[in-house]
Amino acid sequence: SSPHLPEQDAILVTGGAGFIGSHTVVQLLSLGLRLVIVDNLCNSSEEALHRALELAGNKGELFFHKVDLLDGAALEKVFELYTFSACIHFAGLKAVGESSQIPIGYYQTNVTGTLNLLQLLQRYNCRNFIFSSSATVYGLPSSTDPIREDASLGALNPYGRTKQYIEEILRDIANSEPNQWNIIMLRYFNPVGAHESGRIGEDPNGIPNNLMPFVAQVAIGRRPVINVFGNDYETPDGTGVRDYIHIVDLARGHVAALNKIQSFSMGAHTSVHNSNGTKSLGCVPYNLGSGIGYSVMDMIESMSKAVGRQLPYRVIERRLGDVALCVADPTLSAHDLDWRAEKTLQDMCNDLWRWQIQNPNGYEARVATAASGT
Ligand code: NAD
Ligand code: WQD
């Protein structure tokens, strides 16, 4: 169902040109919503937004502003142009390894960027906020059970700590103005795959940090062999286990979160109250994961099936800072948001492969080719 926001209002989507953002934009446009995208394109291409519009069948409305969240004046100009009913905040830096090399840059973009945004949202009276958090905030799980939202937090690297600190900041803000804020912090597990059309997908710069984009580049022949980071973990086959979630399921999770917020922002004027008897949601974390764990070997096998041949791999040493297992308990999001992951591991691999084969070099190469008329 569509979140029925006032017709003249728009939803502000920061980082909307990125991997998760662009897939969410398709879902929101398909509902006929009006979106304002703010992105500095440091890790994405505007082409993703053109394609998202196409995929939504030209439903909804999309306005794009190439703005850096660290440029407060430019960001405020965007607020002067529209009235926002809600903000979905994807923009940020996300490479774990890089965050240890340039922590100041990570804290600046992620924490200061978010503060700039929140300051303007408050000033312009928009208190409905969805934040891209991450399973990384849980750090080293205390048991092998699926992780619940009330588990203790303890991010293991600067990137993860930016997410953890932003979560704390959001809690403080919600507490500072009781009954005003509706903040949902979505803790994503491992998003993979692509839109089933193969038109939009993940387009990492340089050597992919994450498993599945790397596997896809081996499959297309851009890299020779998959490196398996250790096979001596305490897991069934010794390789790391994660909760992989199809990017389209993850994108749908944002619609579910928006619906939840909608019921509360209307509740401020009606009789809807949450379980604490308050008139707003406050600030709540939800896991977005499937609850199912797959190993690195499972992923390679499933991608090999999608591609139609065994993909080459070799086992090398563990990657510093990796945990053996990280799987969501998705009970709370199913209950409160009425959301569940629906697509299978094979869907993730088939769709990833379709994107990779249709766009062997991601977005830029296609745009460059089109521009040169070849
Ligand atoms: P992405 O890099 O594809 O998207 C992030 C977008 O933000 C990009 O389009 C980038 O250009 C933009 N951006 C970065 N800095 C900016 C700035 N200063 N001003 C304006 N725009 C800026 O990454 P993604 O995978 O789509 O991730 C989206 C969000 O979800 C991020 O906050 C990320 O930390 C979080 N997240 C991602 C994953 C994952 O595995 N992909 C998992 C958990 C959480
Ligand atoms: C998955 C598994 C690796 C690459 C990261 C971030 C997390 C979140 C999601 C943003 C692990 C193994 C990997 C390779 C391998 N992002 N692997 N060979 O580490 O679970 O999570 O992305 O918030 O914060 O930490 O994802 O895809 O890097 O690794 O064997 O070339 O694959 O050891 O077991 P991870 P990943």
Tab-separated table of C-alpha atoms and ligand atoms in Angstrom:
chain	number	residue	atom	x	y	z
A	1	SER	CA	0.000	0.000	0.000
A	2	SER	CA	1.105	3.556	-0.601
A	3	PRO	CA	2.009	5.941	2.201
A	4	HIS	CA	-0.610	8.673	1.708
A	5	LEU	CA	1.476	11.738	2.211
A	6	PRO	CA	0.006	15.138	1.345
A	7	GLU	CA	0.074	15.661	-2.377
A	8	GLN	CA	2.205	18.769	-2.423
A	9	ASP	CA	4.844	17.279	-0.132
A	10	ALA	CA	7.925	15.444	-1.279
A	11	ILE	CA	10.167	12.822	0.253
A	12	LEU	CA	13.807	13.812	0.547
A	13	VAL	CA	16.093	10.937	-0.404
A	14	THR	CA	19.788	11.510	0.267
A	15	GLY	CA	22.164	9.157	-1.535
A	16	GLY	CA	19.296	8.171	-3.827
A	17	ALA	CA	21.583	7.492	-6.799
A	18	GLY	CA	23.493	4.784	-4.925
A	19	PHE	CA	22.972	1.028	-4.840
A	20	ILE	CA	20.295	0.823	-2.139
A	21	GLY	CA	18.949	4.311	-2.871
A	22	SER	CA	18.255	3.692	-6.562
A	23	HIS	CA	16.378	0.456	-5.874
A	24	THR	CA	14.315	2.186	-3.197
A	25	VAL	CA	13.608	5.073	-5.569
A	26	VAL	CA	12.012	2.582	-8.005
A	27	GLN	CA	9.689	1.329	-5.262
A	28	LEU	CA	8.718	4.828	-4.123
A	29	LEU	CA	8.160	6.177	-7.646
A	30	SER	CA	5.997	3.146	-8.441
A	31	LEU	CA	3.694	4.320	-5.655
A	32	GLY	CA	3.369	7.655	-7.420
A	33	LEU	CA	5.350	9.583	-4.820
A	34	ARG	CA	7.227	12.828	-5.376
A	35	LEU	CA	10.936	12.466	-4.598
A	36	VAL	CA	13.729	14.949	-4.195
A	37	ILE	CA	17.124	13.264	-4.499
A	38	VAL	CA	20.224	14.826	-3.019
A	39	ASP	CA	23.494	13.110	-3.918
A	40	ASN	CA	27.021	14.344	-4.648
A	41	LEU	CA	27.566	11.326	-6.970
A	42	CYS	CA	30.900	10.502	-5.293
A	43	ASN	CA	30.051	6.795	-5.531
A	44	SER	CA	27.223	6.672	-8.040
A	45	SER	CA	25.951	7.787	-11.410
A	46	GLU	CA	22.989	9.951	-12.373
A	47	GLU	CA	22.239	7.304	-14.985
A	48	ALA	CA	20.890	5.106	-12.164
A	49	LEU	CA	18.156	7.691	-11.569
A	50	HIS	CA	17.179	7.843	-15.256
A	51	ARG	CA	16.827	4.082	-15.231
A	52	ALA	CA	14.914	4.075	-11.948
A	53	LEU	CA	12.360	6.434	-13.521
A	54	GLU	CA	12.082	4.126	-16.532
A	55	LEU	CA	11.592	1.074	-14.308
A	56	ALA	CA	8.805	2.828	-12.413
A	57	GLY	CA	7.015	3.338	-15.719
A	58	ASN	CA	7.407	7.098	-15.365
A	59	LYS	CA	5.131	7.079	-12.361
A	60	GLY	CA	5.735	9.547	-9.552
A	61	GLU	CA	8.011	12.565	-9.811
A	62	LEU	CA	11.736	12.890	-9.339
A	63	PHE	CA	13.845	16.005	-8.817
A	64	PHE	CA	17.614	15.631	-8.595
A	65	HIS	CA	20.042	18.029	-6.909
A	66	LYS	CA	23.767	17.340	-7.035
A	67	VAL	CA	24.595	18.534	-3.542
A	68	ASP	CA	27.138	17.496	-0.925
A	69	LEU	CA	25.663	17.074	2.565
A	70	LEU	CA	28.738	18.823	3.921
A	71	ASP	CA	27.761	21.986	2.017
A	72	GLY	CA	25.132	23.285	4.425
A	73	ALA	CA	24.269	26.350	2.327
A	74	ALA	CA	23.633	24.314	-0.837
A	75	LEU	CA	21.587	21.839	1.173
A	76	GLU	CA	19.466	24.613	2.666
A	77	LYS	CA	18.633	25.860	-0.847
A	78	VAL	CA	16.983	22.489	-1.488
A	79	PHE	CA	14.900	22.896	1.670
A	80	GLU	CA	13.759	26.305	0.436
A	81	LEU	CA	12.402	24.728	-2.760
A	82	TYR	CA	10.204	21.953	-1.355
A	83	THR	CA	8.176	20.888	1.660
A	84	PHE	CA	9.296	17.495	2.915
A	85	SER	CA	6.972	15.034	4.614
A	86	ALA	CA	9.800	12.576	5.323
A	87	CYS	CA	13.489	11.976	4.707
A	88	ILE	CA	15.230	8.714	3.860
A	89	HIS	CA	18.927	9.142	4.515
A	90	PHE	CA	21.203	6.799	2.534
A	91	ALA	CA	24.082	9.164	1.771
A	92	GLY	CA	27.383	8.234	3.341
A	93	LEU	CA	30.669	6.423	2.910
A	94	LYS	CA	30.624	2.678	3.471
A	95	ALA	CA	33.993	1.004	2.846
A	96	VAL	CA	35.089	-0.671	6.074
A	97	GLY	CA	38.810	-0.897	5.210
A	98	GLU	CA	39.008	2.674	3.945
A	99	SER	CA	37.341	3.920	7.135
A	100	SER	CA	40.409	2.829	9.135
A	101	GLN	CA	42.714	4.705	6.741
A	102	ILE	CA	40.749	7.966	6.618
A	103	PRO	CA	38.595	8.026	9.765
A	104	ILE	CA	38.257	11.821	9.769
A	105	GLY	CA	36.707	11.702	6.303
A	106	TYR	CA	34.298	8.996	7.453
A	107	TYR	CA	33.233	10.813	10.621
A	108	GLN	CA	32.901	14.037	8.664
A	109	THR	CA	30.761	12.631	5.843
A	110	ASN	CA	28.671	10.261	7.917
A	111	VAL	CA	28.307	12.059	11.247
A	112	THR	CA	28.662	15.736	10.270
A	113	GLY	CA	26.708	15.155	7.042
A	114	THR	CA	23.866	13.618	9.054
A	115	LEU	CA	23.952	16.472	11.602
A	116	ASN	CA	23.733	19.080	8.801
A	117	LEU	CA	20.719	17.246	7.441
A	118	LEU	CA	18.999	16.862	10.817
A	119	GLN	CA	19.496	20.525	11.636
A	120	LEU	CA	17.671	21.523	8.451
A	121	LEU	CA	14.941	18.918	8.904
A	122	GLN	CA	14.266	20.314	12.364
A	123	ARG	CA	14.365	23.903	11.179
A	124	TYR	CA	12.003	23.164	8.290
A	125	ASN	CA	9.701	21.064	10.447
A	126	CYS	CA	10.151	17.599	9.047
A	127	ARG	CA	10.501	15.051	11.827
A	128	ASN	CA	9.931	11.819	9.918
A	129	PHE	CA	13.286	10.162	9.313
A	130	ILE	CA	14.541	6.806	8.065
A	131	PHE	CA	18.226	6.097	8.569
A	132	SER	CA	20.466	3.544	6.831
A	133	SER	CA	22.093	1.808	9.746
A	134	SER	CA	23.877	-1.490	9.505
A	135	ALA	CA	24.241	-4.891	11.141
A	136	THR	CA	27.826	-3.797	11.620
A	137	VAL	CA	26.704	-1.922	14.786
A	138	TYR	CA	26.366	-5.295	16.556
A	139	GLY	CA	30.094	-6.009	16.209
A	140	LEU	CA	31.065	-9.391	17.600
A	141	PRO	CA	27.824	-11.287	18.345
A	142	SER	CA	27.734	-12.727	21.869
A	143	SER	CA	26.249	-16.031	20.665
A	144	THR	CA	25.477	-17.870	17.440
A	145	ASP	CA	21.749	-17.083	17.791
A	146	PRO	CA	20.130	-14.744	15.263
A	147	ILE	CA	20.679	-11.152	16.407
A	148	ARG	CA	17.774	-9.200	17.919
A	149	GLU	CA	17.547	-5.439	17.940
A	150	ASP	CA	18.063	-5.314	21.713
A	151	ALA	CA	21.473	-7.019	21.460
A	152	SER	CA	24.386	-4.969	22.761
A	153	LEU	CA	26.195	-2.776	20.238
A	154	GLY	CA	29.933	-2.637	19.662
A	155	ALA	CA	31.028	-1.754	16.160
A	156	LEU	CA	34.533	-2.971	15.336
A	157	ASN	CA	35.750	-0.287	12.918
A	158	PRO	CA	35.414	3.466	12.263
A	159	TYR	CA	32.718	2.956	9.596
A	160	GLY	CA	30.628	0.895	12.005
A	161	ARG	CA	31.171	3.423	14.775
A	162	THR	CA	29.852	6.234	12.557
A	163	LYS	CA	26.614	4.226	12.296
A	164	GLN	CA	26.543	3.459	16.013
A	165	TYR	CA	27.165	7.096	16.981
A	166	ILE	CA	24.527	8.352	14.551
A	167	GLU	CA	22.051	5.940	16.150
A	168	GLU	CA	22.873	7.480	19.574
A	169	ILE	CA	22.496	10.975	18.161
A	170	LEU	CA	19.105	10.095	16.685
A	171	ARG	CA	17.941	8.758	20.061
A	172	ASP	CA	19.017	12.001	21.755
A	173	ILE	CA	17.166	14.072	19.185
A	174	ALA	CA	13.961	12.046	19.524
A	175	ASN	CA	14.190	12.401	23.331
A	176	SER	CA	14.773	16.134	23.146
A	177	GLU	CA	11.354	16.739	21.565
A	178	PRO	CA	8.973	14.109	22.949
A	179	ASN	CA	6.024	13.151	20.738
A	180	GLN	CA	7.562	14.886	17.744
A	181	TRP	CA	9.963	12.573	15.976
A	182	ASN	CA	9.299	9.393	14.036
A	183	ILE	CA	12.724	7.901	13.425
A	184	ILE	CA	13.320	4.423	12.070
A	185	MET	CA	16.875	3.108	12.002
A	186	LEU	CA	17.056	0.229	9.549
A	187	ARG	CA	19.919	-2.127	10.303
A	188	TYR	CA	20.651	-3.743	6.965
A	189	PHE	CA	22.339	-7.121	6.896
A	190	ASN	CA	24.070	-8.027	3.584
A	191	PRO	CA	22.205	-6.557	0.593
A	192	VAL	CA	23.023	-8.246	-2.720
A	193	GLY	CA	21.554	-8.749	-6.171
A	194	ALA	CA	19.951	-6.255	-8.513
A	195	HIS	CA	16.583	-5.234	-9.913
A	196	GLU	CA	15.187	-8.207	-11.841
A	197	SER	CA	15.302	-6.186	-15.088
A	198	GLY	CA	19.089	-6.025	-14.882
A	199	ARG	CA	18.855	-2.260	-15.541
A	200	ILE	CA	20.083	-1.083	-12.139
A	201	GLY	CA	22.511	-2.739	-9.756
A	202	GLU	CA	25.655	-2.310	-7.691
A	203	ASP	CA	28.544	-0.571	-9.445
A	204	PRO	CA	31.515	-0.432	-7.073
A	205	ASN	CA	34.570	1.722	-7.795
A	206	GLY	CA	37.833	-0.230	-8.097
A	207	ILE	CA	38.284	-3.603	-6.444
A	208	PRO	CA	35.001	-4.596	-4.769
A	209	ASN	CA	35.234	-4.866	-0.976
A	210	ASN	CA	32.174	-7.070	-0.668
A	211	LEU	CA	31.877	-10.718	-1.600
A	212	MET	CA	29.130	-10.757	-4.227
A	213	PRO	CA	30.257	-7.855	-6.419
A	214	PHE	CA	33.691	-9.511	-6.467
A	215	VAL	CA	32.161	-12.882	-7.372
A	216	ALA	CA	30.183	-11.202	-10.173
A	217	GLN	CA	33.366	-9.652	-11.590
A	218	VAL	CA	35.071	-13.044	-11.575
A	219	ALA	CA	32.035	-14.476	-13.356
A	220	ILE	CA	32.264	-11.823	-16.108
A	221	GLY	CA	36.029	-12.302	-16.456
A	222	ARG	CA	37.182	-8.981	-15.001
A	223	ARG	CA	39.039	-10.820	-12.219
A	224	PRO	CA	40.606	-14.294	-12.311
A	225	VAL	CA	39.615	-15.955	-9.052
A	226	ILE	CA	37.439	-15.518	-5.959
A	227	ASN	CA	39.413	-15.208	-2.725
A	228	VAL	CA	37.718	-17.000	0.156
A	229	PHE	CA	38.787	-15.251	3.344
A	230	GLY	CA	39.428	-18.250	5.591
A	231	ASN	CA	37.788	-21.670	5.928
A	232	ASP	CA	38.624	-22.341	9.559
A	233	TYR	CA	35.737	-20.469	11.198
A	234	GLU	CA	33.355	-22.184	13.616
A	235	THR	CA	30.699	-22.598	10.947
A	236	PRO	CA	29.344	-25.693	9.151
A	237	ASP	CA	31.821	-25.473	6.242
A	238	GLY	CA	34.395	-23.231	7.937
A	239	THR	CA	33.663	-20.141	5.808
A	240	GLY	CA	31.933	-16.991	7.071
A	241	VAL	CA	28.145	-17.043	7.357
A	242	ARG	CA	26.019	-13.971	6.604
A	243	ASP	CA	22.395	-12.986	6.185
A	244	TYR	CA	22.200	-12.008	2.511
A	245	ILE	CA	19.124	-10.097	1.494
A	246	HIS	CA	17.871	-9.338	-2.005
A	247	ILE	CA	18.214	-5.624	-2.750
A	248	VAL	CA	14.574	-5.390	-3.882
A	249	ASP	CA	13.379	-6.910	-0.583
A	250	LEU	CA	15.577	-4.388	1.218
A	251	ALA	CA	14.139	-1.546	-0.872
A	252	ARG	CA	10.601	-2.684	0.013
A	253	GLY	CA	11.614	-2.455	3.665
A	254	HIS	CA	11.811	1.326	3.252
A	255	VAL	CA	8.247	1.475	1.982
A	256	ALA	CA	7.200	-0.557	5.034
A	257	ALA	CA	9.077	1.863	7.301
A	258	LEU	CA	7.460	4.843	5.603
A	259	ASN	CA	4.026	3.290	6.124
A	260	LYS	CA	4.817	2.811	9.798
A	261	ILE	CA	5.908	6.428	10.148
A	262	GLN	CA	2.850	7.553	8.262
A	263	SER	CA	0.550	5.861	10.776
A	264	PHE	CA	2.249	7.835	13.552
A	265	SER	CA	2.554	11.193	11.868
A	266	MET	CA	-1.190	10.961	11.265
A	267	GLY	CA	-1.527	9.707	14.821
A	268	ALA	CA	-0.369	13.067	16.105
A	269	HIS	CA	-3.735	14.408	14.939
A	270	THR	CA	-5.898	11.380	15.640
A	271	SER	CA	-6.159	8.812	18.368
A	272	VAL	CA	-3.355	6.485	17.264
A	273	HIS	CA	-0.819	5.884	20.015
A	274	ASN	CA	2.053	3.506	20.215
A	275	SER	CA	2.426	0.846	22.893
A	276	ASN	CA	3.906	3.363	25.351
A	277	GLY	CA	0.894	5.606	24.920
A	278	THR	CA	2.981	8.256	23.181
A	279	LYS	CA	1.928	10.011	20.013
A	280	SER	CA	5.075	9.462	18.044
A	281	LEU	CA	7.277	6.553	17.260
A	282	GLY	CA	10.334	8.162	18.839
A	283	CYS	CA	13.419	6.380	17.588
A	284	VAL	CA	13.319	2.651	16.831
A	285	PRO	CA	15.807	0.220	15.243
A	286	TYR	CA	14.672	-2.595	12.945
A	287	ASN	CA	16.718	-5.393	11.423
A	288	LEU	CA	16.313	-5.886	7.697
A	289	GLY	CA	17.525	-9.407	7.094
A	290	SER	CA	16.057	-12.753	6.095
A	291	GLY	CA	16.963	-14.710	9.209
A	292	ILE	CA	18.787	-17.266	7.043
A	293	GLY	CA	22.555	-17.666	7.063
A	294	TYR	CA	24.575	-18.663	4.009
A	295	SER	CA	28.299	-19.391	3.886
A	296	VAL	CA	30.795	-18.041	1.374
A	297	MET	CA	30.795	-21.504	-0.247
A	298	ASP	CA	26.976	-21.441	-0.512
A	299	MET	CA	27.233	-18.091	-2.287
A	300	ILE	CA	29.860	-19.306	-4.749
A	301	GLU	CA	27.819	-22.424	-5.493
A	302	SER	CA	24.622	-20.484	-6.045
A	303	MET	CA	26.327	-17.918	-8.281
A	304	SER	CA	27.980	-20.754	-10.250
A	305	LYS	CA	24.507	-22.139	-10.870
A	306	ALA	CA	23.263	-18.746	-12.082
A	307	VAL	CA	26.234	-18.400	-14.432
A	308	GLY	CA	26.100	-21.999	-15.640
A	309	ARG	CA	29.670	-23.004	-14.771
A	310	GLN	CA	31.783	-23.572	-11.675
A	311	LEU	CA	33.439	-20.298	-10.684
A	312	PRO	CA	37.108	-20.554	-9.663
A	313	TYR	CA	38.036	-19.844	-6.038
A	314	ARG	CA	40.964	-20.249	-3.680
A	315	VAL	CA	41.085	-20.119	0.089
A	316	ILE	CA	43.360	-17.428	1.524
A	317	GLU	CA	43.887	-16.055	5.046
A	318	ARG	CA	41.072	-14.519	7.104
A	319	ARG	CA	40.300	-10.840	6.608
A	320	LEU	CA	41.069	-8.783	9.703
A	321	GLY	CA	37.952	-7.828	11.677
A	322	ASP	CA	35.598	-10.399	10.109
A	323	VAL	CA	33.200	-12.308	12.359
A	324	ALA	CA	32.332	-15.981	11.807
A	325	LEU	CA	28.599	-15.494	11.670
A	326	CYS	CA	26.110	-12.634	11.470
A	327	VAL	CA	22.415	-13.432	10.973
A	328	ALA	CA	19.352	-11.319	11.759
A	329	ASP	CA	16.388	-12.157	13.887
A	330	PRO	CA	13.750	-10.542	11.638
A	331	THR	CA	10.815	-11.072	14.049
A	332	LEU	CA	10.398	-7.432	15.091
A	333	SER	CA	10.315	-6.010	11.562
A	334	ALA	CA	7.839	-8.723	10.512
A	335	HIS	CA	5.600	-7.846	13.463
A	336	ASP	CA	5.859	-4.055	13.512
A	337	LEU	CA	6.487	-3.240	9.847
A	338	ASP	CA	4.656	-6.190	8.295
A	339	TRP	CA	7.752	-6.770	6.197
A	340	ARG	CA	9.604	-9.974	5.315
A	341	ALA	CA	12.337	-10.916	2.874
A	342	GLU	CA	10.670	-12.918	0.116
A	343	LYS	CA	13.244	-13.593	-2.563
A	344	THR	CA	15.559	-16.600	-2.523
A	345	LEU	CA	19.306	-16.915	-2.698
A	346	GLN	CA	18.967	-18.124	-6.293
A	347	ASP	CA	16.927	-14.970	-7.137
A	348	MET	CA	19.765	-12.847	-5.701
A	349	CYS	CA	22.355	-14.622	-7.855
A	350	ASN	CA	20.257	-14.773	-11.035
A	351	ASP	CA	19.438	-11.048	-10.799
A	352	LEU	CA	23.010	-10.092	-9.956
A	353	TRP	CA	24.221	-12.048	-12.965
A	354	ARG	CA	21.642	-10.422	-15.263
A	355	TRP	CA	22.823	-6.946	-14.149
A	356	GLN	CA	26.485	-7.926	-14.540
A	357	ILE	CA	26.112	-9.420	-18.019
A	358	GLN	CA	24.017	-6.504	-19.301
A	359	ASN	CA	26.385	-3.945	-17.750
A	360	PRO	CA	29.840	-5.560	-17.697
A	361	ASN	CA	31.478	-2.270	-16.698
A	362	GLY	CA	28.674	-0.756	-14.647
A	363	TYR	CA	26.957	2.527	-15.565
A	364	GLU	CA	29.798	4.735	-16.739
A	365	ALA	CA	30.957	2.619	-19.655
A	366	ARG	CA	27.446	2.435	-21.059
A	367	VAL	CA	26.914	6.156	-20.769
A	368	ALA	CA	30.332	6.864	-22.325
A	369	THR	CA	29.559	4.470	-25.192
A	370	ALA	CA	26.169	6.073	-25.786
A	371	ALA	CA	27.730	9.548	-25.777
A	372	SER	CA	30.386	8.618	-28.343
A	373	GLY	CA	27.763	7.050	-30.560
A	374	THR	CA	29.451	3.642	-30.687
B	1	NAD	P1	26.333	3.742	-2.169
B	1	NAD	O1	27.718	4.239	-2.040
B	1	NAD	O2	25.956	3.047	-3.428
B	1	NAD	O3	25.298	4.930	-1.913
B	1	NAD	C1	25.601	6.030	-1.085
B	1	NAD	C2	25.293	7.304	-1.864
B	1	NAD	O4	25.593	8.441	-1.057
B	1	NAD	C3	26.108	7.416	-3.141
B	1	NAD	O5	25.237	7.677	-4.223
B	1	NAD	C4	27.049	8.581	-2.874
B	1	NAD	O6	27.352	9.295	-4.047
B	1	NAD	C5	26.251	9.397	-1.870
B	1	NAD	N1	27.070	10.246	-0.991
B	1	NAD	C6	28.178	9.907	-0.299
B	1	NAD	N2	28.654	10.954	0.382
B	1	NAD	C7	27.814	11.993	0.132
B	1	NAD	C8	27.783	13.354	0.547
B	1	NAD	N3	28.724	13.873	1.354
B	1	NAD	N4	26.779	14.138	0.092
B	1	NAD	C9	25.830	13.634	-0.741
B	1	NAD	N5	25.820	12.366	-1.168
B	1	NAD	C10	26.800	11.547	-0.735
B	1	NAD	O7	26.055	2.795	-0.922
B	1	NAD	P2	24.781	1.882	-0.601
B	1	NAD	O8	25.245	0.489	-0.577
B	1	NAD	O9	23.649	2.253	-1.453
B	1	NAD	O10	24.521	2.325	0.895
B	1	NAD	C11	23.544	3.272	1.260
B	1	NAD	C12	23.571	3.450	2.765
B	1	NAD	O11	23.328	2.195	3.393
B	1	NAD	C13	24.902	3.935	3.312
B	1	NAD	O12	24.640	4.819	4.373
B	1	NAD	C14	25.557	2.674	3.820
B	1	NAD	O13	26.470	2.937	4.859
B	1	NAD	C15	24.358	1.905	4.327
B	1	NAD	N6	24.565	0.452	4.356
B	1	NAD	C16	24.995	-0.207	3.238
B	1	NAD	C17	25.186	-1.584	3.284
B	1	NAD	C18	25.694	-2.356	2.084
B	1	NAD	O14	26.204	-3.448	2.243
B	1	NAD	N7	25.564	-1.837	0.866
B	1	NAD	C19	24.929	-2.275	4.457
B	1	NAD	C20	24.490	-1.581	5.582
B	1	NAD	C21	24.314	-0.206	5.510
B	2	WQD	C1	30.802	-11.405	3.389
B	2	WQD	C2	31.546	-12.699	3.678
B	2	WQD	C3	33.874	-12.386	4.189
B	2	WQD	C4	34.933	-10.805	0.218
B	2	WQD	C5	30.172	-5.685	5.067
B	2	WQD	C6	30.306	-4.594	6.084
B	2	WQD	C7	28.991	-4.339	6.739
B	2	WQD	C8	27.888	-4.089	5.722
B	2	WQD	C9	27.858	-5.156	4.683
B	2	WQD	C10	27.736	-1.731	5.381
B	2	WQD	C11	32.516	-12.611	4.845
B	2	WQD	C12	33.728	-13.136	2.888
B	2	WQD	C13	34.301	-11.306	1.332
B	2	WQD	C14	35.818	-11.658	-0.514
B	2	WQD	C15	35.343	-13.437	1.041
B	2	WQD	N1	28.117	-2.874	4.998
B	2	WQD	N2	34.485	-12.603	1.738
B	2	WQD	N3	35.977	-12.942	-0.052
B	2	WQD	O1	31.921	-8.167	5.823
B	2	WQD	O2	29.671	-9.276	6.140
B	2	WQD	O3	29.780	-6.861	5.732
B	2	WQD	O4	29.162	-5.323	4.113
B	2	WQD	O5	27.193	-1.430	6.409
B	2	WQD	O6	29.175	-3.249	7.555
B	2	WQD	O7	31.250	-4.989	7.046
B	2	WQD	O8	30.303	-8.373	3.881
B	2	WQD	O9	30.501	-8.996	1.526
B	2	WQD	O10	32.516	-8.041	2.699
B	2	WQD	O11	31.736	-10.335	3.275
B	2	WQD	O12	35.516	-14.609	1.389
B	2	WQD	O13	36.420	-11.270	-1.519
B	2	WQD	O14	32.354	-13.017	2.539
B	2	WQD	O15	34.934	-12.904	4.937
B	2	WQD	O16	32.487	-13.864	5.477
B	2	WQD	P1	30.519	-8.248	5.490
B	2	WQD	P2	31.295	-8.875	2.765
